[in-house]
């Protein structure tokens, strides 16, 4: 089949403003992934096209972009999920809400600043068990945060959230998911501190339960549910 990639391009060193550029590819297989098509454009037609990618297997989270209006990982989207027929056009843009550095590459620093602000690490100053083993936890306690351990920090959720588009000081769903992973870990001792951070003006209450984040998550994390659990813990003053 023939596929035209319609790509939003911008090079701040020479362009006054972003523009759309079309690249037509022949002999595309319906089971090709969008990332493969971007590689074909870069390697066969225009080497200046810029985008991030690394693992090509949905693990590193580096190739988040808007594909036909939805935030997706280019390496996880098959052409046949975007349409049928002998000729297809696929529209590709950078993630919204973050400054475009070049083409599909956005400045992730504000995103990671929010991530760092929620203490996304294990806190427990008690000495480890004397037998040298790990800190044990019941399967039920582990289950409470199992879903949020799957986050790969791709930013697809935060950059699909209208609350974040309106106010980039909002910590955003990804940072809340990362906080959730530690807040509900029975071995961690900093839940109270994290809940305090998330209760501030630009924390969880900026979430209006719009659900775009859940729809966008390539790891199928129930993002809105996790945010709801954090809201409830703040309201109750407890993670129990
Ligand atoms: Fe990506 Fe999902 Fe993590 Fe958001 S919650 S950063 S969409 S993996
Ligand atoms: Fe935004 Fe998701 Fe809340 S889209 S408003 S963070 S439910
Ligand atoms: Fe690593 Fe897509 S390239 S997630």
Short mmCIF file of C-alpha atoms and ligand atoms in Angstrom, two decimals:
data_model
loop_
_atom_site.label_atom_id
_atom_site.label_comp_id
_atom_site.label_asym_id
_atom_site.label_seq_id
_atom_site.Cartn_x
_atom_site.Cartn_y
_atom_site.Cartn_z
CA UNK A 1 0.00 0.00 0.00
CA UNK A 2 0.94 3.66 -0.33
CA UNK A 3 1.14 5.84 2.77
CA UNK A 4 1.61 9.60 2.95
CA UNK A 5 3.03 10.88 6.21
CA UNK A 6 1.87 14.42 6.87
CA UNK A 7 4.41 15.68 9.39
CA UNK A 8 4.41 18.93 11.38
CA UNK A 9 7.90 20.31 10.92
CA UNK A 10 9.76 23.19 12.52
CA UNK A 11 13.41 24.14 12.65
CA UNK A 12 13.76 27.26 14.82
CA UNK A 13 17.12 28.01 13.16
CA UNK A 14 15.48 28.69 9.80
CA UNK A 15 11.67 28.56 10.00
CA UNK A 16 9.50 31.49 11.06
CA UNK A 17 6.71 29.09 12.03
CA UNK A 18 5.79 25.38 11.89
CA UNK A 19 4.49 23.94 8.60
CA UNK A 20 3.13 20.64 7.25
CA UNK A 21 5.28 18.52 4.93
CA UNK A 22 4.05 15.43 3.02
CA UNK A 23 6.19 12.34 2.35
CA UNK A 24 4.81 9.51 0.25
CA UNK A 25 6.04 5.96 0.79
CA UNK A 26 5.34 2.97 -1.47
CA UNK A 27 5.31 -0.72 -0.58
CA UNK A 28 4.21 -0.16 2.99
CA UNK A 29 2.99 -3.29 4.77
CA UNK A 30 -0.20 -2.93 6.84
CA UNK A 31 1.75 -4.40 9.75
CA UNK A 32 4.56 -1.82 9.54
CA UNK A 33 4.82 0.42 12.56
CA UNK A 34 4.68 4.20 12.29
CA UNK A 35 8.24 4.39 13.64
CA UNK A 36 9.44 2.31 10.67
CA UNK A 37 7.78 4.77 8.30
CA UNK A 38 9.43 7.72 10.02
CA UNK A 39 12.77 5.92 9.63
CA UNK A 40 12.07 5.41 5.93
CA UNK A 41 11.35 9.13 5.49
CA UNK A 42 14.53 10.05 7.36
CA UNK A 43 16.78 7.51 5.66
CA UNK A 44 15.34 7.60 2.14
CA UNK A 45 13.91 11.12 1.66
CA UNK A 46 14.98 13.76 4.16
CA UNK A 47 17.75 13.18 6.67
CA UNK A 48 16.94 16.44 8.46
CA UNK A 49 13.70 15.05 9.91
CA UNK A 50 14.17 14.89 13.69
CA UNK A 51 12.44 12.66 16.21
CA UNK A 52 13.37 10.71 19.34
CA UNK A 53 13.37 6.94 19.56
CA UNK A 54 15.48 4.25 21.15
CA UNK A 55 14.11 0.80 22.02
CA UNK A 56 11.50 0.49 19.23
CA UNK A 57 9.60 -1.91 21.52
CA UNK A 58 7.37 0.28 23.69
CA UNK A 59 9.73 0.25 26.64
CA UNK A 60 11.86 3.41 26.68
CA UNK A 61 9.04 5.92 26.24
CA UNK A 62 11.03 8.23 23.97
CA UNK A 63 8.86 8.29 20.83
CA UNK A 64 5.64 9.78 22.16
CA UNK A 65 3.96 11.93 19.50
CA UNK A 66 0.50 12.86 18.20
CA UNK A 67 -0.57 10.40 15.54
CA UNK A 68 -3.89 11.24 13.86
CA UNK A 69 -4.69 13.49 16.81
CA UNK A 70 -3.97 10.96 19.55
CA UNK A 71 -0.86 10.72 21.71
CA UNK A 72 0.83 7.41 20.93
CA UNK A 73 4.24 5.73 20.85
CA UNK A 74 5.21 5.54 17.18
CA UNK A 75 6.85 2.14 17.73
CA UNK A 76 3.60 0.63 19.02
CA UNK A 77 1.20 1.82 16.33
CA UNK A 78 0.64 -0.47 13.34
CA UNK A 79 -0.40 1.12 10.06
CA UNK A 80 -3.45 -1.15 9.80
CA UNK A 81 -4.87 0.32 13.00
CA UNK A 82 -5.00 3.75 11.36
CA UNK A 83 -7.02 2.90 8.28
CA UNK A 84 -7.48 0.57 5.32
CA UNK A 85 -7.20 0.70 1.53
CA UNK A 86 -4.42 1.14 -1.01
CA UNK A 87 -3.61 4.71 0.01
CA UNK A 88 -3.59 6.21 3.46
CA UNK A 89 -2.56 9.53 4.99
CA UNK A 90 -1.22 9.60 8.54
CA UNK A 91 -0.83 12.91 10.35
CA UNK A 92 2.05 13.23 12.82
CA UNK A 93 2.73 16.13 15.20
CA UNK A 94 4.86 16.78 18.28
CA UNK A 95 3.27 16.37 21.72
CA UNK A 96 1.24 19.43 22.76
CA UNK A 97 1.98 21.65 25.76
CA UNK A 98 5.79 21.40 25.59
CA UNK A 99 8.11 23.67 23.57
CA UNK A 100 9.14 22.24 20.21
CA UNK A 101 12.93 22.01 19.92
CA UNK A 102 12.85 20.66 16.38
CA UNK A 103 10.22 18.79 14.34
CA UNK A 104 8.83 16.04 16.61
CA UNK A 105 11.29 16.68 19.45
CA UNK A 106 9.88 18.61 22.41
CA UNK A 107 11.61 19.99 25.49
CA UNK A 108 10.93 17.36 28.17
CA UNK A 109 12.59 19.33 30.98
CA UNK A 110 9.37 20.88 32.43
CA UNK A 111 7.84 17.38 32.41
CA UNK A 112 10.80 15.90 34.30
CA UNK A 113 10.86 18.86 36.68
CA UNK A 114 7.31 17.96 37.74
CA UNK A 115 8.33 14.32 38.00
CA UNK A 116 11.26 15.15 40.29
CA UNK A 117 9.11 17.39 42.48
CA UNK A 118 6.94 14.51 43.80
CA UNK A 119 9.85 12.56 45.36
CA UNK A 120 9.66 9.62 42.91
CA UNK A 121 11.94 7.37 44.95
CA UNK A 122 11.72 4.96 47.87
CA UNK A 123 12.10 6.52 51.33
CA UNK A 124 12.74 4.35 54.37
CA UNK A 125 15.58 5.09 56.79
CA UNK A 126 15.00 1.99 58.95
CA UNK A 127 17.87 -0.48 58.82
CA UNK A 128 17.23 -3.30 56.30
CA UNK A 129 16.31 -6.77 57.65
CA UNK A 130 19.26 -8.40 59.45
CA UNK A 131 19.08 -11.61 57.43
CA UNK A 132 20.17 -9.55 54.41
CA UNK A 133 16.92 -10.13 52.57
CA UNK A 134 14.73 -7.50 50.95
CA UNK A 135 11.92 -5.71 52.81
CA UNK A 136 9.01 -8.11 52.46
CA UNK A 137 5.48 -7.12 51.55
CA UNK A 138 2.22 -9.08 51.24
CA UNK A 139 0.79 -9.68 47.74
CA UNK A 140 -2.23 -7.55 48.76
CA UNK A 141 0.00 -4.62 49.70
CA UNK A 142 1.96 -4.99 46.44
CA UNK A 143 -1.26 -5.04 44.45
CA UNK A 144 -2.17 -1.52 45.63
CA UNK A 145 0.46 0.11 43.42
CA UNK A 146 1.11 -2.62 40.85
CA UNK A 147 -0.55 -0.68 38.02
CA UNK A 148 1.47 2.50 38.49
CA UNK A 149 4.82 0.64 38.47
CA UNK A 150 4.30 0.20 34.70
CA UNK A 151 4.86 3.88 33.86
CA UNK A 152 7.67 4.52 31.36
CA UNK A 153 7.55 8.35 31.58
CA UNK A 154 6.60 8.79 27.95
CA UNK A 155 4.54 11.97 28.71
CA UNK A 156 1.64 10.84 26.50
CA UNK A 157 -0.77 11.35 29.42
CA UNK A 158 0.37 14.75 30.64
CA UNK A 159 0.55 16.23 27.13
CA UNK A 160 -2.97 15.03 26.29
CA UNK A 161 -4.48 16.72 29.36
CA UNK A 162 -6.41 19.96 28.70
CA UNK A 163 -5.72 21.09 32.28
CA UNK A 164 -2.00 20.86 31.51
CA UNK A 165 -2.42 22.64 28.18
CA UNK A 166 -4.13 25.48 30.06
CA UNK A 167 -1.60 25.63 32.88
CA UNK A 168 1.81 24.04 32.53
CA UNK A 169 2.48 24.49 36.24
CA UNK A 170 -0.01 21.66 36.85
CA UNK A 171 2.11 18.67 37.88
CA UNK A 172 0.18 16.52 35.44
CA UNK A 173 -0.95 12.90 35.44
CA UNK A 174 2.48 11.30 34.91
CA UNK A 175 3.95 12.92 38.02
CA UNK A 176 0.88 11.86 40.03
CA UNK A 177 1.17 8.29 38.73
CA UNK A 178 4.82 8.23 39.82
CA UNK A 179 3.89 9.61 43.24
CA UNK A 180 1.10 7.03 43.54
CA UNK A 181 3.60 4.23 43.00
CA UNK A 182 5.39 5.23 46.25
CA UNK A 183 2.51 6.69 48.28
CA UNK A 184 0.72 3.33 48.34
CA UNK A 185 3.86 1.24 48.92
CA UNK A 186 3.52 -0.08 52.49
CA UNK A 187 7.33 -0.10 52.89
CA UNK A 188 7.74 3.60 52.10
CA UNK A 189 7.73 6.30 54.80
CA UNK A 190 7.22 9.53 52.83
CA UNK A 191 3.56 9.29 51.80
CA UNK A 192 2.58 12.21 54.00
CA UNK A 193 5.21 14.47 52.46
CA UNK A 194 4.18 13.53 48.92
CA UNK A 195 0.48 14.03 49.67
CA UNK A 196 1.33 17.50 50.96
CA UNK A 197 3.08 18.35 47.69
CA UNK A 198 0.18 16.97 45.65
CA UNK A 199 -2.40 18.89 47.68
CA UNK A 200 -0.86 22.22 46.68
CA UNK A 201 -2.40 24.56 44.09
CA UNK A 202 -0.80 22.91 41.08
CA UNK A 203 -1.29 19.37 42.33
CA UNK A 204 -4.11 16.84 41.97
CA UNK A 205 -6.98 19.33 42.29
CA UNK A 206 -6.09 20.74 38.85
CA UNK A 207 -7.30 17.40 37.48
CA UNK A 208 -10.90 17.75 36.25
CA UNK A 209 -11.33 14.03 35.55
CA UNK A 210 -11.21 14.51 31.77
CA UNK A 211 -9.80 11.00 31.17
CA UNK A 212 -7.63 11.89 28.13
CA UNK A 213 -4.65 10.67 30.14
CA UNK A 214 -6.11 7.19 30.60
CA UNK A 215 -7.02 6.99 26.91
CA UNK A 216 -3.48 8.02 25.91
CA UNK A 217 -1.44 5.75 28.17
CA UNK A 218 0.40 3.16 26.04
CA UNK A 219 0.92 1.00 29.14
CA UNK A 220 -2.82 0.90 29.79
CA UNK A 221 -2.37 2.28 33.28
CA UNK A 222 -5.64 3.41 34.85
CA UNK A 223 -4.26 6.90 35.26
CA UNK A 224 -7.51 8.65 36.25
CA UNK A 225 -8.20 5.98 38.86
CA UNK A 226 -4.71 6.47 40.34
CA UNK A 227 -5.29 10.23 40.50
CA UNK A 228 -8.65 9.59 42.19
CA UNK A 229 -6.97 7.41 44.83
CA UNK A 230 -4.47 10.17 45.58
CA UNK A 231 -7.30 12.74 45.85
CA UNK A 232 -9.12 10.44 48.27
CA UNK A 233 -5.99 9.93 50.39
CA UNK A 234 -5.56 13.71 50.63
CA UNK A 235 -9.21 14.23 51.52
CA UNK A 236 -9.09 11.52 54.20
CA UNK A 237 -5.62 12.48 55.41
CA UNK A 238 -4.60 8.83 55.16
CA UNK A 239 -3.55 6.16 52.66
CA UNK A 240 -5.46 3.43 54.54
FE1 LIG B 1 3.30 7.37 29.74
FE2 LIG B 1 1.27 6.10 30.92
FE3 LIG B 1 3.39 6.87 32.36
FE4 LIG B 1 1.71 8.67 31.44
S1 LIG B 1 1.24 7.08 32.95
S2 LIG B 1 3.93 8.81 31.36
S3 LIG B 1 1.12 7.80 29.49
S4 LIG B 1 3.36 5.36 30.70
FE1 LIG B 2 -6.21 15.62 32.83
FE2 LIG B 2 -6.44 13.06 33.11
FE3 LIG B 2 -7.31 14.63 34.98
S1 LIG B 2 -6.76 14.20 31.25
S2 LIG B 2 -7.94 16.42 33.90
S3 LIG B 2 -5.20 14.42 34.36
S4 LIG B 2 -8.23 12.75 34.31
FE1 LIG B 3 11.15 3.14 22.92
FE2 LIG B 3 9.06 3.60 21.32
S1 LIG B 3 11.18 3.77 20.83
S2 LIG B 3 9.04 3.25 23.43
#
